[in-house]
Amino acid sequence: MWICDNWQDYELLDASDGERLERWGKYILVRPDPQILWRDAAKHPAWKKADATYRRSSAGGGGWKNSRLPEQWNIAYGDLKFLIRPMGFKHTGLFPEQAANWDWFSEKIRRAGRPIKVLNLFAYTGGATIAAAKAGASVVHVDAAKGMVAQAKENARLSGLAEAPIRYIVDDCKKFVEREIKRGHFYDAIIMDPPSYGRGPSGEVWKIEECVDELVTLAAKLLSPEPLFFLINSYTTGLSPLAMSYILELRVKSRFGGTCTAGELGIPVKQTGAFLPAGASARWEL
């Protein structure tokens, strides 16, 4: 398990009855989490002091209840800064567990001793983008949601990277990759964080279990002759990290050599000292 244990502005305070108790800067949130299967284990006193609680609706969706939150605020991870904005589907605009991956690839970029060009697919609000850029890489950031790309630009500005070599693209990721292949463009590193399910701008259906191998196969064609790493993230509980690693073995390692590893991402729970699983990753590296 890869643990994100270097945060100062984020804490998972407790976990029980299908919910997380979290501190985001100075605000306490309660959010649902399907991985929290245990009951009657809530001990932390901050459960009674939450600034907002996300409740699902029986009609679908949900919303924030009893909120004392501002519309948005900022938190930091080292010298990276992020805009936090509670959204309609329990999200805040950031996945803190990904810091374990940011630390890993940032060190690889810094030690490369050469210019590194990174392609970040399904790049959301740019956590990986600004981590890579802060480490010295140039980044192409691709996401189909215009609003998420706008927030990524704001995160870059907050982190002192407004003038960094980041190219922001609002596009369907698969179509962008196909066009980049035709254009003969190459990247030294690829990051992808595909959703479990979604629809493209023309109604195309995306199911990660059915589509991820095809996308990795296409994206691998964009790797430069001396690639540095390939990272896949997933929040789909039915998709094993070992399955993602096997895909990297077939599509990347067979061509370039190197090493594939796979593991769950974990967040330490302050109240108990245990770790909450929060997604999975597979990594290829030379």
Short mmCIF file of N, CA and C in Angstrom, two decimals, residues 51-214:
data_model
loop_
_atom_site.label_atom_id
_atom_site.label_comp_id
_atom_site.label_asym_id
_atom_site.label_seq_id
_atom_site.Cartn_x
_atom_site.Cartn_y
_atom_site.Cartn_z
N ASP A 51 -18.48 21.05 9.88
CA ASP A 51 -18.94 22.28 9.22
C ASP A 51 -19.90 21.99 8.07
N ALA A 52 -19.92 20.74 7.60
CA ALA A 52 -20.89 20.33 6.58
C ALA A 52 -20.88 18.81 6.47
N THR A 53 -22.05 18.25 6.14
CA THR A 53 -22.19 16.81 5.96
C THR A 53 -22.86 16.56 4.61
N TYR A 54 -22.27 15.67 3.83
CA TYR A 54 -22.88 15.32 2.55
C TYR A 54 -23.83 14.15 2.76
N ARG A 55 -25.08 14.34 2.33
CA ARG A 55 -26.09 13.30 2.44
C ARG A 55 -26.62 12.94 1.05
N ARG A 56 -26.67 11.64 0.80
CA ARG A 56 -27.25 11.17 -0.46
C ARG A 56 -28.77 11.28 -0.41
N SER A 57 -29.37 11.48 -1.59
CA SER A 57 -30.82 11.56 -1.72
C SER A 57 -31.36 10.23 -2.22
N SER A 58 -32.53 9.84 -1.73
CA SER A 58 -33.16 8.60 -2.20
C SER A 58 -33.55 8.70 -3.67
N ALA A 59 -33.65 9.93 -4.17
CA ALA A 59 -33.99 10.14 -5.58
C ALA A 59 -32.76 10.18 -6.47
N GLY A 60 -31.57 10.01 -5.86
CA GLY A 60 -30.32 10.09 -6.62
C GLY A 60 -29.59 11.38 -6.32
N GLY A 61 -28.25 11.34 -6.41
CA GLY A 61 -27.47 12.53 -6.10
C GLY A 61 -27.44 12.78 -4.61
N GLY A 62 -27.40 14.03 -4.24
CA GLY A 62 -27.34 14.40 -2.84
C GLY A 62 -26.91 15.84 -2.69
N GLY A 63 -26.55 16.24 -1.48
CA GLY A 63 -26.14 17.62 -1.25
C GLY A 63 -25.53 17.79 0.12
N TRP A 64 -24.96 18.98 0.35
CA TRP A 64 -24.31 19.31 1.62
C TRP A 64 -25.35 19.86 2.59
N LYS A 65 -25.38 19.30 3.79
CA LYS A 65 -26.38 19.68 4.79
C LYS A 65 -25.71 20.44 5.94
N ASN A 66 -26.49 21.34 6.54
CA ASN A 66 -26.04 22.11 7.71
C ASN A 66 -24.67 22.76 7.47
N SER A 67 -24.51 23.30 6.27
CA SER A 67 -23.20 23.80 5.87
C SER A 67 -22.86 25.15 6.49
N ARG A 68 -21.65 25.24 7.02
CA ARG A 68 -21.07 26.51 7.46
C ARG A 68 -19.81 26.81 6.64
N LEU A 69 -19.77 26.28 5.44
CA LEU A 69 -18.58 26.40 4.60
C LEU A 69 -18.65 27.65 3.73
N PRO A 70 -17.48 28.24 3.43
CA PRO A 70 -17.45 29.26 2.39
C PRO A 70 -17.60 28.58 1.03
N GLU A 71 -17.79 29.35 0.00
CA GLU A 71 -17.92 28.78 -1.34
C GLU A 71 -16.64 28.04 -1.74
N GLN A 72 -15.49 28.55 -1.33
CA GLN A 72 -14.22 27.91 -1.65
C GLN A 72 -13.14 28.39 -0.68
N TRP A 73 -12.07 27.62 -0.56
CA TRP A 73 -10.91 28.01 0.24
C TRP A 73 -9.70 27.25 -0.29
N ASN A 74 -8.52 27.56 0.24
CA ASN A 74 -7.29 26.96 -0.26
C ASN A 74 -6.64 26.08 0.80
N ILE A 75 -5.98 25.01 0.34
CA ILE A 75 -5.11 24.23 1.20
C ILE A 75 -3.79 24.01 0.46
N ALA A 76 -2.77 23.59 1.21
CA ALA A 76 -1.45 23.41 0.62
C ALA A 76 -0.92 22.01 0.91
N TYR A 77 -0.11 21.52 -0.03
CA TYR A 77 0.68 20.31 0.15
C TYR A 77 2.12 20.69 -0.18
N GLY A 78 2.91 20.98 0.84
CA GLY A 78 4.24 21.53 0.59
C GLY A 78 4.11 22.87 -0.10
N ASP A 79 4.75 23.01 -1.27
CA ASP A 79 4.64 24.27 -2.01
C ASP A 79 3.59 24.21 -3.11
N LEU A 80 2.73 23.19 -3.08
CA LEU A 80 1.60 23.11 -3.99
C LEU A 80 0.36 23.63 -3.28
N LYS A 81 -0.44 24.42 -3.98
CA LYS A 81 -1.65 24.99 -3.38
C LYS A 81 -2.86 24.63 -4.23
N PHE A 82 -3.97 24.36 -3.55
CA PHE A 82 -5.17 23.87 -4.23
C PHE A 82 -6.41 24.63 -3.77
N LEU A 83 -7.28 24.88 -4.73
CA LEU A 83 -8.59 25.45 -4.45
C LEU A 83 -9.54 24.32 -4.06
N ILE A 84 -10.16 24.42 -2.90
CA ILE A 84 -11.14 23.44 -2.45
C ILE A 84 -12.52 24.03 -2.62
N ARG A 85 -13.38 23.30 -3.31
CA ARG A 85 -14.73 23.78 -3.60
C ARG A 85 -15.70 22.61 -3.50
N PRO A 86 -16.48 22.48 -2.42
CA PRO A 86 -17.43 21.38 -2.31
C PRO A 86 -18.40 21.34 -3.49
N MET A 87 -18.50 20.15 -4.10
CA MET A 87 -19.29 19.99 -5.32
C MET A 87 -20.52 19.15 -5.07
N GLY A 88 -21.34 19.02 -6.09
CA GLY A 88 -22.63 18.36 -5.96
C GLY A 88 -22.56 16.88 -5.68
N PHE A 89 -21.49 16.20 -6.10
CA PHE A 89 -21.41 14.76 -5.88
C PHE A 89 -20.30 14.45 -4.90
N LYS A 90 -20.38 15.00 -3.72
CA LYS A 90 -19.53 14.78 -2.55
C LYS A 90 -18.07 15.17 -2.73
N HIS A 91 -17.66 15.54 -3.95
CA HIS A 91 -16.26 15.85 -4.19
C HIS A 91 -15.89 17.25 -3.69
N THR A 92 -14.58 17.45 -3.55
CA THR A 92 -14.07 18.75 -3.10
C THR A 92 -13.14 19.38 -4.13
N GLY A 93 -12.88 18.68 -5.22
CA GLY A 93 -11.93 19.18 -6.22
C GLY A 93 -10.53 18.67 -6.03
N LEU A 94 -10.33 17.71 -5.11
CA LEU A 94 -8.99 17.18 -4.87
C LEU A 94 -9.11 15.78 -4.26
N PHE A 95 -8.20 14.89 -4.68
CA PHE A 95 -8.11 13.55 -4.10
C PHE A 95 -6.79 13.48 -3.33
N PRO A 96 -6.81 13.67 -2.01
CA PRO A 96 -5.56 13.80 -1.25
C PRO A 96 -4.68 12.56 -1.27
N GLU A 97 -5.28 11.38 -1.46
CA GLU A 97 -4.48 10.16 -1.49
C GLU A 97 -3.47 10.15 -2.64
N GLN A 98 -3.75 10.94 -3.69
CA GLN A 98 -2.84 10.98 -4.84
C GLN A 98 -1.50 11.60 -4.51
N ALA A 99 -1.38 12.23 -3.35
CA ALA A 99 -0.08 12.79 -2.96
C ALA A 99 1.02 11.73 -2.94
N ALA A 100 0.65 10.48 -2.66
CA ALA A 100 1.66 9.41 -2.68
C ALA A 100 2.24 9.25 -4.07
N ASN A 101 1.41 9.38 -5.08
CA ASN A 101 1.91 9.32 -6.46
C ASN A 101 2.65 10.59 -6.86
N TRP A 102 2.17 11.75 -6.41
CA TRP A 102 2.89 13.00 -6.73
C TRP A 102 4.32 12.93 -6.23
N ASP A 103 4.50 12.45 -4.99
CA ASP A 103 5.84 12.36 -4.42
C ASP A 103 6.72 11.43 -5.25
N TRP A 104 6.14 10.31 -5.66
CA TRP A 104 6.91 9.30 -6.42
C TRP A 104 7.38 9.86 -7.75
N PHE A 105 6.45 10.39 -8.56
CA PHE A 105 6.90 10.80 -9.89
C PHE A 105 7.65 12.14 -9.87
N SER A 106 7.39 12.97 -8.88
CA SER A 106 8.14 14.23 -8.78
C SER A 106 9.63 13.95 -8.58
N GLU A 107 9.92 12.98 -7.74
CA GLU A 107 11.32 12.62 -7.51
C GLU A 107 11.95 12.06 -8.78
N LYS A 108 11.22 11.28 -9.54
CA LYS A 108 11.74 10.74 -10.80
C LYS A 108 12.02 11.86 -11.79
N ILE A 109 11.13 12.83 -11.87
CA ILE A 109 11.33 13.95 -12.79
C ILE A 109 12.56 14.77 -12.39
N ARG A 110 12.69 15.05 -11.10
CA ARG A 110 13.83 15.85 -10.64
C ARG A 110 15.16 15.14 -10.88
N ARG A 111 15.16 13.82 -10.78
CA ARG A 111 16.41 13.07 -10.93
C ARG A 111 16.72 12.70 -12.38
N ALA A 112 15.82 12.99 -13.30
CA ALA A 112 16.00 12.55 -14.68
C ALA A 112 17.22 13.19 -15.35
N GLY A 113 17.54 14.42 -14.96
CA GLY A 113 18.70 15.09 -15.54
C GLY A 113 18.50 15.52 -16.97
N ARG A 114 17.26 15.63 -17.41
CA ARG A 114 16.93 16.04 -18.77
C ARG A 114 15.52 16.59 -18.80
N PRO A 115 15.15 17.33 -19.83
CA PRO A 115 13.77 17.83 -19.93
C PRO A 115 12.79 16.65 -20.03
N ILE A 116 11.71 16.73 -19.27
CA ILE A 116 10.70 15.68 -19.26
C ILE A 116 9.36 16.28 -19.69
N LYS A 117 8.72 15.64 -20.67
CA LYS A 117 7.41 16.06 -21.15
C LYS A 117 6.37 15.04 -20.68
N VAL A 118 5.36 15.52 -19.96
CA VAL A 118 4.36 14.65 -19.34
C VAL A 118 3.00 14.86 -20.00
N LEU A 119 2.29 13.77 -20.28
CA LEU A 119 0.90 13.82 -20.72
C LEU A 119 0.02 13.36 -19.57
N ASN A 120 -0.89 14.22 -19.12
CA ASN A 120 -1.80 13.90 -18.02
C ASN A 120 -3.22 13.80 -18.59
N LEU A 121 -3.75 12.58 -18.65
CA LEU A 121 -5.08 12.31 -19.22
C LEU A 121 -6.11 12.15 -18.11
N PHE A 122 -7.33 12.63 -18.36
CA PHE A 122 -8.38 12.69 -17.33
C PHE A 122 -7.82 13.48 -16.14
N ALA A 123 -7.29 14.65 -16.43
CA ALA A 123 -6.42 15.36 -15.49
C ALA A 123 -7.17 16.12 -14.41
N TYR A 124 -8.50 16.21 -14.50
CA TYR A 124 -9.34 16.76 -13.44
C TYR A 124 -8.88 18.17 -13.08
N THR A 125 -8.67 18.47 -11.81
CA THR A 125 -8.31 19.82 -11.40
C THR A 125 -6.79 20.02 -11.27
N GLY A 126 -6.03 19.06 -11.80
CA GLY A 126 -4.62 19.30 -12.01
C GLY A 126 -3.67 19.01 -10.87
N GLY A 127 -4.05 18.18 -9.91
CA GLY A 127 -3.11 17.85 -8.84
C GLY A 127 -1.81 17.29 -9.39
N ALA A 128 -1.92 16.27 -10.26
CA ALA A 128 -0.72 15.67 -10.85
C ALA A 128 -0.02 16.64 -11.79
N THR A 129 -0.81 17.46 -12.48
CA THR A 129 -0.22 18.43 -13.41
C THR A 129 0.70 19.39 -12.69
N ILE A 130 0.22 19.98 -11.61
CA ILE A 130 1.06 20.99 -10.95
C ILE A 130 2.21 20.35 -10.18
N ALA A 131 2.01 19.11 -9.69
CA ALA A 131 3.13 18.42 -9.05
C ALA A 131 4.24 18.16 -10.06
N ALA A 132 3.88 17.70 -11.26
CA ALA A 132 4.88 17.44 -12.30
C ALA A 132 5.55 18.73 -12.75
N ALA A 133 4.75 19.79 -12.93
CA ALA A 133 5.31 21.07 -13.36
C ALA A 133 6.23 21.65 -12.30
N LYS A 134 5.86 21.54 -11.03
CA LYS A 134 6.70 22.05 -9.95
C LYS A 134 8.04 21.30 -9.89
N ALA A 135 8.01 20.02 -10.29
CA ALA A 135 9.24 19.21 -10.31
C ALA A 135 10.12 19.53 -11.51
N GLY A 136 9.60 20.31 -12.46
CA GLY A 136 10.41 20.75 -13.59
C GLY A 136 9.98 20.24 -14.95
N ALA A 137 8.87 19.49 -15.02
CA ALA A 137 8.41 18.96 -16.30
C ALA A 137 7.56 19.97 -17.05
N SER A 138 7.47 19.80 -18.36
CA SER A 138 6.42 20.44 -19.14
C SER A 138 5.26 19.46 -19.22
N VAL A 139 4.04 19.97 -19.21
CA VAL A 139 2.86 19.10 -19.06
C VAL A 139 1.80 19.46 -20.08
N VAL A 140 1.19 18.45 -20.68
CA VAL A 140 -0.04 18.62 -21.46
C VAL A 140 -1.17 18.02 -20.63
N HIS A 141 -2.11 18.87 -20.25
CA HIS A 141 -3.19 18.54 -19.31
C HIS A 141 -4.48 18.40 -20.12
N VAL A 142 -5.08 17.21 -20.10
CA VAL A 142 -6.27 16.94 -20.94
C VAL A 142 -7.43 16.46 -20.07
N ASP A 143 -8.57 17.12 -20.20
CA ASP A 143 -9.79 16.69 -19.52
C ASP A 143 -10.98 17.18 -20.35
N ALA A 144 -12.06 16.40 -20.35
CA ALA A 144 -13.22 16.76 -21.16
C ALA A 144 -14.10 17.82 -20.51
N ALA A 145 -13.91 18.09 -19.21
CA ALA A 145 -14.76 19.03 -18.47
C ALA A 145 -14.09 20.41 -18.43
N LYS A 146 -14.71 21.36 -19.07
CA LYS A 146 -14.15 22.72 -19.14
C LYS A 146 -13.97 23.33 -17.76
N GLY A 147 -14.94 23.11 -16.87
CA GLY A 147 -14.86 23.68 -15.53
C GLY A 147 -13.70 23.12 -14.73
N MET A 148 -13.40 21.83 -14.88
CA MET A 148 -12.28 21.23 -14.16
C MET A 148 -10.95 21.77 -14.69
N VAL A 149 -10.87 21.99 -15.99
CA VAL A 149 -9.64 22.55 -16.57
C VAL A 149 -9.43 23.98 -16.07
N ALA A 150 -10.53 24.74 -15.95
CA ALA A 150 -10.41 26.10 -15.41
C ALA A 150 -9.90 26.08 -13.98
N GLN A 151 -10.37 25.12 -13.18
CA GLN A 151 -9.90 25.02 -11.80
C GLN A 151 -8.43 24.58 -11.75
N ALA A 152 -8.02 23.74 -12.69
CA ALA A 152 -6.61 23.35 -12.77
C ALA A 152 -5.72 24.56 -13.03
N LYS A 153 -6.17 25.45 -13.91
CA LYS A 153 -5.41 26.67 -14.18
C LYS A 153 -5.29 27.52 -12.91
N GLU A 154 -6.36 27.58 -12.14
CA GLU A 154 -6.34 28.35 -10.90
C GLU A 154 -5.39 27.70 -9.88
N ASN A 155 -5.38 26.36 -9.81
CA ASN A 155 -4.45 25.68 -8.91
C ASN A 155 -3.00 25.96 -9.31
N ALA A 156 -2.74 25.99 -10.61
CA ALA A 156 -1.39 26.31 -11.08
C ALA A 156 -1.02 27.73 -10.68
N ARG A 157 -1.95 28.67 -10.83
CA ARG A 157 -1.66 30.06 -10.45
C ARG A 157 -1.37 30.16 -8.96
N LEU A 158 -2.19 29.50 -8.14
CA LEU A 158 -1.98 29.53 -6.69
C LEU A 158 -0.62 28.96 -6.31
N SER A 159 -0.14 28.01 -7.09
CA SER A 159 1.13 27.34 -6.81
C SER A 159 2.33 28.04 -7.44
N GLY A 160 2.11 29.23 -8.00
CA GLY A 160 3.20 29.98 -8.62
C GLY A 160 3.60 29.44 -9.97
N LEU A 161 2.66 28.76 -10.65
CA LEU A 161 2.97 28.12 -11.93
C LEU A 161 2.15 28.69 -13.08
N ALA A 162 1.69 29.93 -12.96
CA ALA A 162 0.88 30.53 -14.02
C ALA A 162 1.62 30.60 -15.33
N GLU A 163 2.94 30.76 -15.27
CA GLU A 163 3.76 30.86 -16.49
C GLU A 163 4.52 29.56 -16.79
N ALA A 164 4.22 28.50 -16.07
CA ALA A 164 4.90 27.22 -16.29
C ALA A 164 4.51 26.64 -17.65
N PRO A 165 5.34 25.76 -18.21
CA PRO A 165 5.03 25.15 -19.51
C PRO A 165 3.94 24.08 -19.41
N ILE A 166 2.71 24.54 -19.16
CA ILE A 166 1.54 23.66 -19.08
C ILE A 166 0.59 24.03 -20.21
N ARG A 167 0.20 23.06 -21.00
CA ARG A 167 -0.77 23.26 -22.07
C ARG A 167 -2.07 22.60 -21.65
N TYR A 168 -3.15 23.38 -21.58
CA TYR A 168 -4.45 22.88 -21.12
C TYR A 168 -5.34 22.58 -22.32
N ILE A 169 -5.88 21.37 -22.36
CA ILE A 169 -6.70 20.91 -23.48
C ILE A 169 -8.04 20.42 -22.95
N VAL A 170 -9.15 20.97 -23.47
CA VAL A 170 -10.48 20.44 -23.17
C VAL A 170 -10.87 19.53 -24.33
N ASP A 171 -10.86 18.23 -24.08
CA ASP A 171 -11.08 17.28 -25.17
C ASP A 171 -11.36 15.90 -24.60
N ASP A 172 -11.95 15.03 -25.41
CA ASP A 172 -12.08 13.62 -25.10
C ASP A 172 -10.67 13.00 -25.13
N CYS A 173 -10.29 12.32 -24.06
CA CYS A 173 -8.91 11.85 -23.93
C CYS A 173 -8.51 10.86 -25.02
N LYS A 174 -9.37 9.92 -25.32
CA LYS A 174 -9.04 8.94 -26.35
C LYS A 174 -8.85 9.61 -27.70
N LYS A 175 -9.75 10.51 -28.05
CA LYS A 175 -9.62 11.19 -29.33
C LYS A 175 -8.36 12.04 -29.40
N PHE A 176 -8.02 12.67 -28.27
CA PHE A 176 -6.79 13.46 -28.23
C PHE A 176 -5.58 12.57 -28.47
N VAL A 177 -5.54 11.41 -27.81
CA VAL A 177 -4.42 10.49 -27.99
C VAL A 177 -4.32 10.04 -29.44
N GLU A 178 -5.44 9.73 -30.05
CA GLU A 178 -5.42 9.29 -31.45
C GLU A 178 -4.86 10.39 -32.36
N ARG A 179 -5.23 11.63 -32.09
CA ARG A 179 -4.71 12.73 -32.90
C ARG A 179 -3.22 12.96 -32.66
N GLU A 180 -2.79 12.81 -31.41
CA GLU A 180 -1.37 12.96 -31.11
C GLU A 180 -0.53 11.89 -31.81
N ILE A 181 -1.05 10.68 -31.92
CA ILE A 181 -0.35 9.62 -32.65
C ILE A 181 -0.17 10.04 -34.11
N LYS A 182 -1.24 10.54 -34.73
CA LYS A 182 -1.17 10.97 -36.12
C LYS A 182 -0.20 12.14 -36.30
N ARG A 183 -0.13 13.01 -35.29
CA ARG A 183 0.75 14.18 -35.37
C ARG A 183 2.21 13.81 -35.11
N GLY A 184 2.46 12.60 -34.64
CA GLY A 184 3.83 12.17 -34.37
C GLY A 184 4.43 12.78 -33.13
N HIS A 185 3.59 13.11 -32.15
CA HIS A 185 4.09 13.71 -30.90
C HIS A 185 4.45 12.60 -29.91
N PHE A 186 5.42 12.90 -29.04
CA PHE A 186 5.88 11.92 -28.07
C PHE A 186 5.98 12.55 -26.68
N TYR A 187 5.88 11.68 -25.66
CA TYR A 187 5.96 12.11 -24.26
C TYR A 187 6.89 11.17 -23.50
N ASP A 188 7.58 11.74 -22.51
CA ASP A 188 8.48 10.95 -21.68
C ASP A 188 7.76 10.26 -20.54
N ALA A 189 6.57 10.72 -20.21
CA ALA A 189 5.81 10.13 -19.10
C ALA A 189 4.33 10.34 -19.36
N ILE A 190 3.52 9.37 -18.94
CA ILE A 190 2.07 9.43 -19.11
C ILE A 190 1.40 9.11 -17.79
N ILE A 191 0.43 9.94 -17.43
CA ILE A 191 -0.40 9.74 -16.25
C ILE A 191 -1.85 9.65 -16.72
N MET A 192 -2.59 8.71 -16.23
CA MET A 192 -4.02 8.67 -16.56
C MET A 192 -4.82 8.26 -15.34
N ASP A 193 -5.94 8.94 -15.15
CA ASP A 193 -6.82 8.70 -14.01
C ASP A 193 -8.26 8.59 -14.52
N PRO A 194 -8.53 7.53 -15.29
CA PRO A 194 -9.84 7.43 -15.95
C PRO A 194 -10.98 7.17 -14.99
N PRO A 195 -12.17 7.68 -15.32
CA PRO A 195 -13.34 7.42 -14.46
C PRO A 195 -13.82 5.99 -14.62
N SER A 196 -14.60 5.54 -13.65
CA SER A 196 -15.18 4.21 -13.75
C SER A 196 -16.18 4.14 -14.89
N TYR A 197 -16.95 5.21 -15.05
CA TYR A 197 -18.00 5.25 -16.07
C TYR A 197 -18.19 6.69 -16.51
N GLY A 198 -18.45 6.88 -17.77
CA GLY A 198 -18.71 8.23 -18.26
C GLY A 198 -19.16 8.22 -19.70
N ARG A 199 -19.51 9.42 -20.16
CA ARG A 199 -19.89 9.60 -21.55
C ARG A 199 -19.07 10.73 -22.16
N GLY A 200 -18.63 10.51 -23.39
CA GLY A 200 -17.89 11.53 -24.11
C GLY A 200 -18.80 12.62 -24.62
N PRO A 201 -18.23 13.67 -25.24
CA PRO A 201 -19.03 14.80 -25.71
C PRO A 201 -20.04 14.44 -26.79
N SER A 202 -19.82 13.31 -27.49
CA SER A 202 -20.76 12.88 -28.52
C SER A 202 -21.59 11.68 -28.07
N GLY A 203 -21.62 11.44 -26.76
CA GLY A 203 -22.42 10.35 -26.22
C GLY A 203 -21.70 9.02 -26.13
N GLU A 204 -20.39 9.00 -26.39
CA GLU A 204 -19.64 7.76 -26.31
C GLU A 204 -19.64 7.25 -24.87
N VAL A 205 -19.87 5.95 -24.70
CA VAL A 205 -19.90 5.36 -23.37
C VAL A 205 -18.51 4.87 -22.99
N TRP A 206 -18.07 5.23 -21.79
CA TRP A 206 -16.78 4.77 -21.26
C TRP A 206 -17.04 3.90 -20.05
N LYS A 207 -16.57 2.66 -20.08
CA LYS A 207 -16.54 1.77 -18.92
C LYS A 207 -15.11 1.31 -18.77
N ILE A 208 -14.52 1.61 -17.63
CA ILE A 208 -13.08 1.42 -17.49
C ILE A 208 -12.64 -0.01 -17.74
N GLU A 209 -13.42 -0.99 -17.27
CA GLU A 209 -13.02 -2.38 -17.44
C GLU A 209 -12.95 -2.76 -18.92
N GLU A 210 -13.81 -2.14 -19.74
CA GLU A 210 -13.87 -2.48 -21.16
C GLU A 210 -12.92 -1.64 -22.01
N CYS A 211 -12.52 -0.48 -21.50
CA CYS A 211 -11.80 0.49 -22.34
C CYS A 211 -10.36 0.74 -21.95
N VAL A 212 -9.95 0.37 -20.73
CA VAL A 212 -8.64 0.80 -20.26
C VAL A 212 -7.51 0.15 -21.05
N ASP A 213 -7.63 -1.10 -21.44
CA ASP A 213 -6.54 -1.74 -22.19
C ASP A 213 -6.34 -1.06 -23.54
N GLU A 214 -7.44 -0.75 -24.22
CA GLU A 214 -7.33 -0.07 -25.52
C GLU A 214 -6.67 1.29 -25.36
#
